[in-house]
Amino acid sequence: MNSSVHHAPRFNLKHTLESGQFFRYAEHHGAYLLLRGQRLFRVRQDGETLTYDGADLWFLREFLGLDQDFALIERSLRRDRRLWEALDFAPGLRILRQDPWECTAAFITSIASNIPRISGNIADMAREYGVPIRLGAAEGHTFPRPDRLDDEAGLRRLKLGFRAAYLVQAARLARSGILEEIGSLSYDDAKDTLMVIPGVAEKVADCVLLFAYGRLNAFPVDTWIRKVMIRMFFKGRRVPDRAIRAFASERWGDLAGVAQQYLYHWSRRSGAFTSRPRSLPAPARTR
DNA sequence: GGCCAGGTCCAAT
DNA sequence: ATTGGACATGGC
């Protein structure tokens, strides 16, 4: 197999892929098999060296966001001491640039779900409606283009639940070209446009803007971020999501979304916020 | 077994 | 302008 290499300082593939922004990867002894758009490709990282095949460097740089100024981003976020713990927990975590349609569908699928299930749902949709693709001995299925995702009953059979109707509506609007104009709009207009899609409100729209359109200011507020932000910056008092977004925008500006991803990953994986007692004494059996 | 999961929508304050 | 429930399904 003919693989290529690329030097990628200040970048961590594992943290980037496993931080919950992307659902189309499988790890195989150190290497990641990835699906994006019509491509199935493989990437591994050893130190600062990326080895890849199945895609060209132009594609890889765009997808992994290697064209972002990491040094500048890090320096800027580091000015905030309250972020240090999260930054140090996953140094090199970057924001991907996903395919807009796939990302929209993925985060509609994510509604009131969890990462393992989301990944399974997406893989099921790809297997059912996508196109088979291979890379050497590895095989997969591309995520279905919008014209193939018009089968609500079928999606319900795949256990998408109430998300099925949202997905077919999103596919219909994608066919009409709604995702193509987003890139040229202001943040506010882009968000309003995305929110025309049934199943896309504030949170999902911000995920799509952040993970597919490179709008690093977008700050998705989900249940984890809400919890972290309220504890860290609002003295534990619950506040409207709107207030959290406003605070993040004020504090981190154009990089709020990057801060968000570090906080999200850290809050879920560090144990700092998952400290529900794993083992309470077993309640006495009644009867 | 009830609660919660990278929420959204709609109806009733 | 806020708030409560319904919406499917699965894991713990």
Short mmCIF file of C-alpha atoms in Angstrom, two decimals, chain A:
data_model
loop_
_atom_site.label_atom_id
_atom_site.label_comp_id
_atom_site.label_asym_id
_atom_site.label_seq_id
_atom_site.Cartn_x
_atom_site.Cartn_y
_atom_site.Cartn_z
CA MET A 1 0.00 0.00 0.00
CA ASN A 2 1.38 3.41 -0.93
CA SER A 3 1.15 5.72 2.01
CA SER A 4 2.39 9.27 2.43
CA VAL A 5 3.68 11.23 5.39
CA HIS A 6 3.12 14.73 6.63
CA HIS A 7 4.62 16.77 9.45
CA ALA A 8 1.90 18.01 11.82
CA PRO A 9 3.21 19.74 14.93
CA ARG A 10 0.81 20.79 17.71
CA PHE A 11 -1.73 18.34 16.40
CA ASN A 12 -3.09 15.26 18.18
CA LEU A 13 -5.07 12.86 16.03
CA LYS A 14 -6.41 10.77 18.88
CA HIS A 15 -7.74 13.69 20.88
CA THR A 16 -9.18 15.26 17.77
CA LEU A 17 -11.04 12.18 16.57
CA GLU A 18 -12.12 10.88 19.97
CA SER A 19 -13.48 14.10 21.41
CA GLY A 20 -17.03 13.53 20.24
CA GLN A 21 -17.13 15.80 17.20
CA PHE A 22 -16.93 12.97 14.66
CA PHE A 23 -18.59 9.58 14.44
CA ARG A 24 -17.08 7.93 11.37
CA TYR A 25 -13.86 6.36 12.55
CA ALA A 26 -12.56 3.03 13.74
CA GLU A 27 -9.25 2.55 15.49
CA HIS A 28 -7.10 -0.43 14.52
CA HIS A 29 -3.82 -0.92 16.33
CA GLY A 30 -2.89 2.71 16.36
CA ALA A 31 -4.27 3.62 12.93
CA TYR A 32 -7.63 5.20 12.28
CA LEU A 33 -9.88 4.19 9.41
CA LEU A 34 -11.97 7.21 8.48
CA LEU A 35 -14.99 7.96 6.33
CA ARG A 36 -15.75 11.41 5.03
CA GLY A 37 -17.77 12.14 1.92
CA GLN A 38 -16.90 9.69 -0.83
CA ARG A 39 -13.59 8.71 0.74
CA LEU A 40 -12.40 5.89 2.96
CA PHE A 41 -8.90 6.63 4.18
CA ARG A 42 -6.43 5.73 6.90
CA VAL A 43 -4.33 7.94 9.16
CA ARG A 44 -1.92 7.21 11.95
CA GLN A 45 0.21 9.47 14.04
CA ASP A 46 3.67 8.82 15.46
CA GLY A 47 4.99 11.86 17.27
CA GLU A 48 4.55 14.76 14.92
CA THR A 49 4.34 12.56 11.85
CA LEU A 50 1.09 11.68 10.13
CA THR A 51 1.09 8.67 7.83
CA TYR A 52 -1.92 8.36 5.57
CA ASP A 53 -3.35 6.67 2.51
CA GLY A 54 -6.64 6.77 0.65
CA ALA A 55 -6.64 10.56 0.43
CA ASP A 56 -4.37 13.33 -0.80
CA LEU A 57 -2.71 15.92 1.34
CA TRP A 58 -4.98 18.71 0.18
CA PHE A 59 -8.01 16.77 1.38
CA LEU A 60 -6.36 15.75 4.63
CA ARG A 61 -5.28 19.26 5.51
CA GLU A 62 -8.78 20.54 5.03
CA PHE A 63 -10.44 17.71 6.97
CA LEU A 64 -8.06 17.78 9.92
CA GLY A 65 -7.97 21.56 9.97
CA LEU A 66 -4.19 21.56 9.56
CA ASP A 67 -4.37 24.94 7.91
CA GLN A 68 -5.52 26.55 11.16
CA ASP A 69 -2.92 28.52 13.07
CA PHE A 70 -2.60 26.21 16.05
CA ALA A 71 0.11 28.21 17.76
CA LEU A 72 -2.06 31.29 17.68
CA ILE A 73 -5.15 29.43 18.85
CA GLU A 74 -3.29 27.87 21.76
CA ARG A 75 -1.63 31.07 22.81
CA SER A 76 -4.92 32.90 22.72
CA LEU A 77 -6.88 30.35 24.76
CA ARG A 78 -4.05 29.98 27.24
CA ARG A 79 -4.52 33.53 28.34
CA ASP A 80 -7.52 32.17 30.23
CA ARG A 81 -6.28 30.28 33.29
CA ARG A 82 -9.67 28.71 33.82
CA LEU A 83 -9.06 26.77 30.62
CA TRP A 84 -5.67 25.37 31.50
CA GLU A 85 -6.87 22.12 32.97
CA ALA A 86 -9.00 21.32 29.93
CA LEU A 87 -6.27 22.41 27.50
CA ASP A 88 -3.64 20.30 29.25
CA PHE A 89 -5.94 17.30 29.36
CA ALA A 90 -5.99 16.98 25.55
CA PRO A 91 -3.25 19.08 23.98
CA GLY A 92 -3.46 19.13 20.21
CA LEU A 93 -7.22 18.67 20.07
CA ARG A 94 -8.40 20.43 16.92
CA ILE A 95 -11.69 21.19 15.23
CA LEU A 96 -12.33 19.07 12.15
CA ARG A 97 -13.83 20.31 8.92
CA GLN A 98 -16.52 17.74 8.19
CA ASP A 99 -18.77 17.39 5.19
CA PRO A 100 -21.73 19.76 5.75
CA TRP A 101 -24.48 17.32 4.85
CA GLU A 102 -22.99 14.43 6.80
CA CYS A 103 -22.40 16.67 9.78
CA THR A 104 -25.95 18.00 9.70
CA ALA A 105 -27.37 14.50 9.54
CA ALA A 106 -25.01 13.30 12.25
CA PHE A 107 -26.01 15.96 14.74
CA ILE A 108 -29.68 15.53 14.03
CA THR A 109 -29.04 11.88 14.80
CA SER A 110 -27.29 12.95 18.00
CA ILE A 111 -30.43 14.49 19.52
CA ALA A 112 -31.03 13.06 22.99
CA SER A 113 -28.67 10.19 22.26
CA ASN A 114 -25.16 9.12 23.16
CA ILE A 115 -21.98 8.68 21.19
CA PRO A 116 -21.92 4.89 20.82
CA ARG A 117 -25.51 4.88 19.69
CA ILE A 118 -25.01 7.82 17.31
CA SER A 119 -22.07 6.03 15.67
CA GLY A 120 -24.17 2.89 15.33
CA ASN A 121 -27.12 4.76 13.84
CA ILE A 122 -24.89 6.45 11.27
CA ALA A 123 -23.15 3.21 10.35
CA ASP A 124 -26.57 1.60 9.91
CA MET A 125 -27.76 4.36 7.58
CA ALA A 126 -24.57 4.07 5.55
CA ARG A 127 -24.86 0.31 5.27
CA GLU A 128 -28.50 0.55 4.24
CA TYR A 129 -28.42 3.53 1.86
CA GLY A 130 -24.76 4.31 1.20
CA VAL A 131 -22.29 3.05 -1.38
CA PRO A 132 -19.73 0.32 -0.61
CA ILE A 133 -16.16 1.53 -0.67
CA ARG A 134 -12.82 -0.13 0.03
CA LEU A 135 -9.23 0.67 0.85
CA GLY A 136 -7.06 -2.38 0.41
CA ALA A 137 -8.61 -5.03 2.59
CA ALA A 138 -10.68 -2.54 4.55
CA GLU A 139 -14.23 -1.81 3.52
CA GLY A 140 -17.01 0.52 4.49
CA HIS A 141 -20.00 2.41 3.19
CA THR A 142 -20.18 6.10 2.37
CA PHE A 143 -22.84 8.12 4.12
CA PRO A 144 -25.92 8.37 1.86
CA ARG A 145 -26.28 11.54 -0.19
CA PRO A 146 -29.49 13.50 0.48
CA ASP A 147 -31.36 11.95 -2.44
CA ARG A 148 -31.05 8.51 -0.89
CA LEU A 149 -32.29 9.51 2.54
CA ASP A 150 -36.00 9.86 1.82
CA ASP A 151 -37.33 6.78 3.59
CA GLU A 152 -38.78 7.62 6.99
CA ALA A 153 -40.23 4.17 7.55
CA GLY A 154 -36.87 2.62 6.72
CA LEU A 155 -35.08 4.93 9.12
CA ARG A 156 -37.52 3.99 11.85
CA ARG A 157 -36.74 0.35 11.18
CA LEU A 158 -33.09 1.29 11.78
CA LYS A 159 -34.20 2.60 15.19
CA LEU A 160 -33.70 6.28 14.47
CA GLY A 161 -36.96 6.93 16.31
CA PHE A 162 -38.36 10.46 16.17
CA ARG A 163 -35.19 11.59 14.39
CA ALA A 164 -36.32 9.79 11.25
CA ALA A 165 -38.76 12.53 10.23
CA TYR A 166 -36.16 15.22 10.91
CA LEU A 167 -33.61 13.42 8.75
CA VAL A 168 -35.86 13.11 5.71
CA GLN A 169 -36.83 16.77 6.02
CA ALA A 170 -33.18 17.76 6.29
CA ALA A 171 -32.39 15.65 3.23
CA ARG A 172 -35.18 17.34 1.30
CA LEU A 173 -33.85 20.80 2.14
CA ALA A 174 -30.28 19.71 1.41
CA ARG A 175 -31.46 18.64 -2.05
CA SER A 176 -32.85 22.10 -2.53
CA GLY A 177 -29.34 23.47 -1.86
CA ILE A 178 -29.79 25.02 1.57
CA LEU A 179 -26.34 23.89 2.74
CA GLU A 180 -24.51 25.45 -0.18
CA GLU A 181 -25.21 29.05 0.70
CA ILE A 182 -24.20 28.75 4.36
CA GLY A 183 -20.52 29.29 3.76
CA SER A 184 -20.97 32.77 2.38
CA LEU A 185 -23.30 34.04 5.12
CA SER A 186 -22.58 35.81 8.37
CA TYR A 187 -22.68 33.68 11.50
CA ASP A 188 -26.15 34.90 12.45
CA ASP A 189 -27.60 34.45 8.97
CA ALA A 190 -25.95 31.07 8.56
CA LYS A 191 -27.43 29.90 11.86
CA ASP A 192 -30.90 31.21 11.03
CA THR A 193 -30.72 29.43 7.70
CA LEU A 194 -29.72 26.13 9.24
CA MET A 195 -32.50 26.46 11.80
CA VAL A 196 -35.05 26.41 9.01
CA ILE A 197 -34.39 22.67 8.94
CA PRO A 198 -36.79 20.74 11.20
CA GLY A 199 -34.72 19.09 13.91
CA VAL A 200 -32.10 21.82 13.77
CA ALA A 201 -32.31 24.41 16.53
CA GLU A 202 -29.60 26.36 18.35
CA LYS A 203 -27.45 23.47 19.52
CA VAL A 204 -27.37 21.40 16.36
CA ALA A 205 -26.91 24.50 14.20
CA ASP A 206 -23.87 25.49 16.26
CA CYS A 207 -22.42 21.98 15.94
CA VAL A 208 -22.75 22.13 12.16
CA LEU A 209 -21.27 25.61 11.95
CA LEU A 210 -18.36 24.62 14.16
CA PHE A 211 -17.58 21.12 12.86
CA ALA A 212 -18.37 21.52 9.17
CA TYR A 213 -18.04 25.19 8.27
CA GLY A 214 -15.05 26.13 10.39
CA ARG A 215 -16.93 28.78 12.33
CA LEU A 216 -14.75 28.56 15.40
CA ASN A 217 -16.89 31.09 17.25
CA ALA A 218 -19.92 28.77 17.29
CA PHE A 219 -20.54 27.50 20.82
CA PRO A 220 -22.92 24.51 21.00
CA VAL A 221 -24.57 24.22 24.42
CA ASP A 222 -25.50 20.65 25.22
CA THR A 223 -26.16 19.06 28.58
CA TRP A 224 -22.44 18.59 29.36
CA ILE A 225 -21.35 22.07 28.39
CA ARG A 226 -24.28 23.49 30.29
CA LYS A 227 -23.18 21.64 33.40
CA VAL A 228 -19.51 22.65 33.07
CA MET A 229 -20.21 26.28 32.32
CA ILE A 230 -22.73 26.67 35.11
CA ARG A 231 -20.34 25.17 37.60
CA MET A 232 -17.25 27.06 36.39
CA PHE A 233 -18.68 30.46 35.66
CA PHE A 234 -22.18 30.82 37.09
CA LYS A 235 -21.68 29.68 40.67
CA GLY A 236 -23.84 26.64 40.09
CA ARG A 237 -26.92 28.71 39.37
CA ARG A 238 -28.83 27.56 36.34
CA VAL A 239 -29.12 30.16 33.61
CA PRO A 240 -30.64 30.17 30.11
CA ASP A 241 -28.46 28.67 27.36
CA ARG A 242 -28.57 32.05 25.69
CA ALA A 243 -26.69 33.50 28.66
CA ILE A 244 -24.06 30.78 28.39
CA ARG A 245 -23.52 31.47 24.70
CA ALA A 246 -23.28 35.19 25.34
CA PHE A 247 -20.75 34.64 28.12
CA ALA A 248 -18.64 32.33 25.94
CA SER A 249 -18.69 34.77 23.06
CA GLU A 250 -17.66 37.59 25.35
CA ARG A 251 -14.87 35.60 27.00
CA TRP A 252 -13.40 33.63 24.10
CA GLY A 253 -14.63 35.49 21.04
CA ASP A 254 -13.74 33.92 17.72
CA LEU A 255 -12.33 30.86 19.46
CA ALA A 256 -15.29 30.07 21.72
CA GLY A 257 -16.03 26.89 19.80
CA VAL A 258 -12.50 25.59 20.32
CA ALA A 259 -12.77 26.28 24.04
CA GLN A 260 -16.10 24.48 23.98
CA GLN A 261 -14.58 21.35 22.48
CA TYR A 262 -11.79 21.23 25.04
CA LEU A 263 -14.29 21.70 27.87
CA TYR A 264 -16.65 19.12 26.44
CA HIS A 265 -13.94 16.50 26.07
CA TRP A 266 -12.38 17.24 29.43
CA SER A 267 -15.69 17.21 31.28
CA ARG A 268 -16.63 13.82 29.90
CA ARG A 269 -13.27 12.07 30.00
CA SER A 270 -11.27 13.50 32.87
CA GLY A 271 -13.60 12.24 35.56
CA ALA A 272 -13.92 15.74 36.99
CA PHE A 273 -17.57 15.85 36.04
CA THR A 274 -18.49 12.21 35.73
CA SER A 275 -18.03 11.61 39.41
CA ARG A 276 -21.36 9.96 39.96
CA PRO A 277 -20.71 7.32 42.60
CA ARG A 278 -20.21 4.15 40.60
CA SER A 279 -20.98 1.82 43.44
CA LEU A 280 -23.43 2.62 46.14
CA PRO A 281 -24.30 -0.07 48.63
CA ALA A 282 -26.85 -2.33 47.00
CA PRO A 283 -30.34 -1.42 48.16
CA ALA A 284 -31.96 -4.07 50.27
CA ARG A 285 -34.19 -6.34 48.27
CA THR A 286 -37.85 -6.00 49.03
CA ARG A 287 -39.32 -9.45 49.06
#
